[in-house]
PDB file of C-alpha atoms in Angstrom:
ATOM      1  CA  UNK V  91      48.527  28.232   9.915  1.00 83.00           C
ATOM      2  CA  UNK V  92      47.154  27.128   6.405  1.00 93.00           C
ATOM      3  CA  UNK V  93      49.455  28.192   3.304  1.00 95.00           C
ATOM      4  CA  UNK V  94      48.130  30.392   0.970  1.00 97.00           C
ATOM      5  CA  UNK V  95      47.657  28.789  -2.222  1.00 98.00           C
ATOM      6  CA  UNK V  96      49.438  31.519  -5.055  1.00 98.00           C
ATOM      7  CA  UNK V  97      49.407  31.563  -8.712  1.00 98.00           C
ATOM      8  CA  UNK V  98      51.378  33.335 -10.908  1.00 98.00           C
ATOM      9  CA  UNK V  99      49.839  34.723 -14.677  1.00 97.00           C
ATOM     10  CA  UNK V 100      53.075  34.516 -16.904  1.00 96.00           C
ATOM     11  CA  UNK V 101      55.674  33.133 -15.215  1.00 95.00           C
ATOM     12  CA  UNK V 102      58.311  32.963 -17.989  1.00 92.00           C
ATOM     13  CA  UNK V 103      58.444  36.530 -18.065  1.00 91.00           C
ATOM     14  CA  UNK V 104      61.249  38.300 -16.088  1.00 92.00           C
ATOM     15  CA  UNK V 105      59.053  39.594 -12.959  1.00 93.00           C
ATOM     16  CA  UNK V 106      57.003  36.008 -13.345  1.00 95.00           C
ATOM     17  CA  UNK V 107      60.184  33.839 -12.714  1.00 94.00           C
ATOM     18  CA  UNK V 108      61.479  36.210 -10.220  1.00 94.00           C
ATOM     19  CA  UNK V 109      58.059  36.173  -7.929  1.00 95.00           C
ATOM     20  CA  UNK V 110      57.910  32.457  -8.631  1.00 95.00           C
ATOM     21  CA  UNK V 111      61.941  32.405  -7.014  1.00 94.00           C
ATOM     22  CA  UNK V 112      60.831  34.495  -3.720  1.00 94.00           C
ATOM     23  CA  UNK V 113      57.260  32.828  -3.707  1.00 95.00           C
ATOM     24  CA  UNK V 114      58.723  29.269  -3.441  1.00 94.00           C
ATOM     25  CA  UNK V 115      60.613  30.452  -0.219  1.00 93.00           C
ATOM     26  CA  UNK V 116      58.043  32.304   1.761  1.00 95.00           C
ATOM     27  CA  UNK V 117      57.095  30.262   4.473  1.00 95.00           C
ATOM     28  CA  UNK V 118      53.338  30.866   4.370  1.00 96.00           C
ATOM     29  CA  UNK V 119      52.773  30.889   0.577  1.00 96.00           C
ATOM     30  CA  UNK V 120      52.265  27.266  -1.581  1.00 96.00           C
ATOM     31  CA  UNK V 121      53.046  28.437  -5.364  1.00 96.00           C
ATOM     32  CA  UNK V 122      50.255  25.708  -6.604  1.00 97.00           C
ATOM     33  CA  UNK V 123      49.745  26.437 -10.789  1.00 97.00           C
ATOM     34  CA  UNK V 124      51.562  28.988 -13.068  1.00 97.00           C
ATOM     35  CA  UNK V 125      50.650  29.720 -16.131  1.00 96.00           C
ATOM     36  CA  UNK V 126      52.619  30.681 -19.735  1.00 93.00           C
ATOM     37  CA  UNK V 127      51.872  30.357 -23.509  1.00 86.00           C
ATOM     38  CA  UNK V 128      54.169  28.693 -25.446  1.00 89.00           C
ATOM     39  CA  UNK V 129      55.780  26.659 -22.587  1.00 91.00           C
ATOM     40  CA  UNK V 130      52.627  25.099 -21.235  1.00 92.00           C
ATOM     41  CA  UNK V 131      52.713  21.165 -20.454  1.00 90.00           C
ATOM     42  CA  UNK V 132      56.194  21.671 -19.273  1.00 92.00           C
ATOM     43  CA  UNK V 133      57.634  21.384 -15.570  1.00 93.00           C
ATOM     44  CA  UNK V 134      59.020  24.617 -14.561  1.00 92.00           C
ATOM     45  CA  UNK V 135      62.049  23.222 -13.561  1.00 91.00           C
ATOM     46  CA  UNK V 136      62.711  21.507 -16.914  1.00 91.00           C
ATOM     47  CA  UNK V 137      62.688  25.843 -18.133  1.00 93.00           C
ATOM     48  CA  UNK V 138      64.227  27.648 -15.639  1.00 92.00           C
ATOM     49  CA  UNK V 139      66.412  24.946 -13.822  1.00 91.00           C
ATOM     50  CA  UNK V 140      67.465  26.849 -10.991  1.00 90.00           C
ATOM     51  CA  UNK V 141      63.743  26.366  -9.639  1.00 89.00           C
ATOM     52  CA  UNK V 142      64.345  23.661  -7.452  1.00 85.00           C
ATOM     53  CA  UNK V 143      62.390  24.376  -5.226  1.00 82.00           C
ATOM     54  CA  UNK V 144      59.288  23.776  -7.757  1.00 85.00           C
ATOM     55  CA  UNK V 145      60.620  20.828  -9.216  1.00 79.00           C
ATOM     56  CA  UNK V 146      57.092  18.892  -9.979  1.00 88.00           C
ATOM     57  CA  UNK V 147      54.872  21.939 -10.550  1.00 94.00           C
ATOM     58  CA  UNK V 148      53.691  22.057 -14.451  1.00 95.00           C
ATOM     59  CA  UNK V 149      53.374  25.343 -16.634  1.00 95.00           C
ATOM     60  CA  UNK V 150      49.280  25.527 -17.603  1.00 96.00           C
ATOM     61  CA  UNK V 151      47.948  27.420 -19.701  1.00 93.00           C
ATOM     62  CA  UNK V 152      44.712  28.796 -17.065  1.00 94.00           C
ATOM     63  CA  UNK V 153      45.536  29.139 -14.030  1.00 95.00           C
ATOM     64  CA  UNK V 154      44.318  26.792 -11.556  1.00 94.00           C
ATOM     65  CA  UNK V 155      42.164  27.624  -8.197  1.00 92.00           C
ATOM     66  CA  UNK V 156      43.948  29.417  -5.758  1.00 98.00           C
ATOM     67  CA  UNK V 157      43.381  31.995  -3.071  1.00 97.00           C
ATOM     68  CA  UNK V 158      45.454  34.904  -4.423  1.00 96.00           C
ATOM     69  CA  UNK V 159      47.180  35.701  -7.834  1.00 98.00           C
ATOM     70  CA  UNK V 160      49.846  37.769  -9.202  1.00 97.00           C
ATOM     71  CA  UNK V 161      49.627  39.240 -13.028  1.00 96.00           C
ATOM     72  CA  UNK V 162      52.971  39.210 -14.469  1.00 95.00           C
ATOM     73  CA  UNK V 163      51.450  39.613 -18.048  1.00 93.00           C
ATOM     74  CA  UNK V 164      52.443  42.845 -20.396  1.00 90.00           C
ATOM     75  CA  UNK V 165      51.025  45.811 -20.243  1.00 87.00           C
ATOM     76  CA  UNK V 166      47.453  45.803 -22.526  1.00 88.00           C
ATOM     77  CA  UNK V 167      47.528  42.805 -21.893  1.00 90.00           C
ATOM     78  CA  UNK V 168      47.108  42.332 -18.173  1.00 91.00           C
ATOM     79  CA  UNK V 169      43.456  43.336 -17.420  1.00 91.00           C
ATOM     80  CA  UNK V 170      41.832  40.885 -19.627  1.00 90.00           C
ATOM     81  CA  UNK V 171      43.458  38.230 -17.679  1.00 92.00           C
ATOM     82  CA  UNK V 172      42.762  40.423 -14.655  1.00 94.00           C
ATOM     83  CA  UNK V 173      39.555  39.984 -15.520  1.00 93.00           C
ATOM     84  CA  UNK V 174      38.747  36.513 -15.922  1.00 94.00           C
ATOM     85  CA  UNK V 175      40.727  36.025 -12.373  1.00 96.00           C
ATOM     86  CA  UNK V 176      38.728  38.487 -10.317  1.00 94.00           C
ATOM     87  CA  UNK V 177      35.113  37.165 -12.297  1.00 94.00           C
ATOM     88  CA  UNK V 178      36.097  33.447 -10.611  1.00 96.00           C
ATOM     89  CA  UNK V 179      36.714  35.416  -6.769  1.00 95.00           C
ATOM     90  CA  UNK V 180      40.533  35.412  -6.868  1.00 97.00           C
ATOM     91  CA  UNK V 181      42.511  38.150  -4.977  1.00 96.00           C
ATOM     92  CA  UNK V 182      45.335  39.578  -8.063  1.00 96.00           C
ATOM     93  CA  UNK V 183      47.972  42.112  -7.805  1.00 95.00           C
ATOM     94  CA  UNK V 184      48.468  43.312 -10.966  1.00 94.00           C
ATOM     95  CA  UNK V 185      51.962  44.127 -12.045  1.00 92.00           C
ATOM     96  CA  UNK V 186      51.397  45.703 -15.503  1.00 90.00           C
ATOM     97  CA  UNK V 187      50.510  49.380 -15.890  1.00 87.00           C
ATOM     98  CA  UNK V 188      46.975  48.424 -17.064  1.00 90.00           C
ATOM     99  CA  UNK V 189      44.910  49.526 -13.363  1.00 90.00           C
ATOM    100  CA  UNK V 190      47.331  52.164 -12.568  1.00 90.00           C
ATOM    101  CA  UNK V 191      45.001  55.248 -13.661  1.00 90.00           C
ATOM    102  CA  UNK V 192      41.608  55.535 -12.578  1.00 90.00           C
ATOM    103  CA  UNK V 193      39.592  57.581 -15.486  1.00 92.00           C
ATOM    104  CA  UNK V 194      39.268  54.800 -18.588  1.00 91.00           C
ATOM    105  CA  UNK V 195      40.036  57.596 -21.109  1.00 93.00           C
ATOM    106  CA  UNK V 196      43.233  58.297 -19.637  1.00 92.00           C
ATOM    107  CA  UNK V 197      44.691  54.761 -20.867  1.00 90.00           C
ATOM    108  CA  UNK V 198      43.416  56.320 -24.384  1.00 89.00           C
ATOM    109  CA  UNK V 199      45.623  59.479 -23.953  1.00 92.00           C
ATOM    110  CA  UNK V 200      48.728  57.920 -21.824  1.00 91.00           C
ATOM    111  CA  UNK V 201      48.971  54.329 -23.581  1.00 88.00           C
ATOM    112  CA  UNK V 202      47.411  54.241 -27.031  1.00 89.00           C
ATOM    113  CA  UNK V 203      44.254  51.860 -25.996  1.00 88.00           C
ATOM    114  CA  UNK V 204      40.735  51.799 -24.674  1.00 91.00           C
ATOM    115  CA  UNK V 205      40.945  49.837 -21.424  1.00 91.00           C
ATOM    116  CA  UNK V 206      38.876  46.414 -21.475  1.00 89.00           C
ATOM    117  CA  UNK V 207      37.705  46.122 -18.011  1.00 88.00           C
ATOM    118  CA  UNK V 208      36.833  49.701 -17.266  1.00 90.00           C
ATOM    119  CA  UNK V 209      34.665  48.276 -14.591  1.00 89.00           C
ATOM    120  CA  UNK V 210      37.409  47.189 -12.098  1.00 89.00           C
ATOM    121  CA  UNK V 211      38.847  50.359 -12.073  1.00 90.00           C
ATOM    122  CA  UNK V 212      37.315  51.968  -9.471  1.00 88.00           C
ATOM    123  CA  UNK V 213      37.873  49.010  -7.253  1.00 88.00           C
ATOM    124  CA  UNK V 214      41.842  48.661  -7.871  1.00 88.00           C
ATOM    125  CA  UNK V 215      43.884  50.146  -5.681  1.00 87.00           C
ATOM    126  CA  UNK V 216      47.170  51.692  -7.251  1.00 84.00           C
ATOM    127  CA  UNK V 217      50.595  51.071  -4.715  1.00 82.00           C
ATOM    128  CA  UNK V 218      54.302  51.474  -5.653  1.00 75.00           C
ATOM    129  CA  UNK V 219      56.441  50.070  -2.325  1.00 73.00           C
ATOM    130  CA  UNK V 220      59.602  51.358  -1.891  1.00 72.00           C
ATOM    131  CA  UNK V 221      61.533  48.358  -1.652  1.00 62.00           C
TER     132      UNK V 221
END
């Protein structure tokens, strides 16, 4: 079986290193680009040196093609990436709160902002696993 090629939006964040850490040992999934602002042009082991496992991969600053991505960006600021992802045909799973209500003027009332991609809201599906 062909590996899925993954990306990961913001993987200096907490939940972007620690995806990036599982990702690199599932045996069906090729983490292929990453992305984060101010450490872009840098390997990602040269950052976070316990990722061995990703010793040559290099921190971008767009992601590069791949068949599925994961958002790791901060909340408001998540769909805009979101966005731009889904616009070029990539699968995302989104781990900010920004598709997690369904109405756009909810995110006015609950979060303090007028959602940018109003759009792709009633094509997100919302899921919380119970891990």
């Amino acid at each position: 079986m062909e590996k899925i090629k993954v990306g990961i939006v913001n993987v200096t964040g907490y939940a972007g290193i620690e995806l990036a850490r599982l990702l690199v040992r599932h045996p069906d999934i090729e983490l292929v680009s990453v992305t984060g602002r101010s450490t872009a042009g840098q390997k990602l082991a040269e950052v976070f040196p316990h990722m061995t496992g990703a010793a040559d991969l290099i921190i971008e600053s767009e992601l590069a093609d791949v068949d599925f991505a994961f958002a790791a960006m901060p909340h408001k600021e998540s769909a805009s990436e979101v966005m731009k992802l889904v616009e070029r045909g990539i699968k995302v799973v989104d781990i900010s709160a920004d598709f997690r209500l369904s109405n756009p003027d909810d995110y006015n009332e609950w979060y303090g902002f007028t959602h940018p991609s109003p759009e792709l809201l009633d094509k997100a599906v919302y899921g919380l696993p119970e891990l």
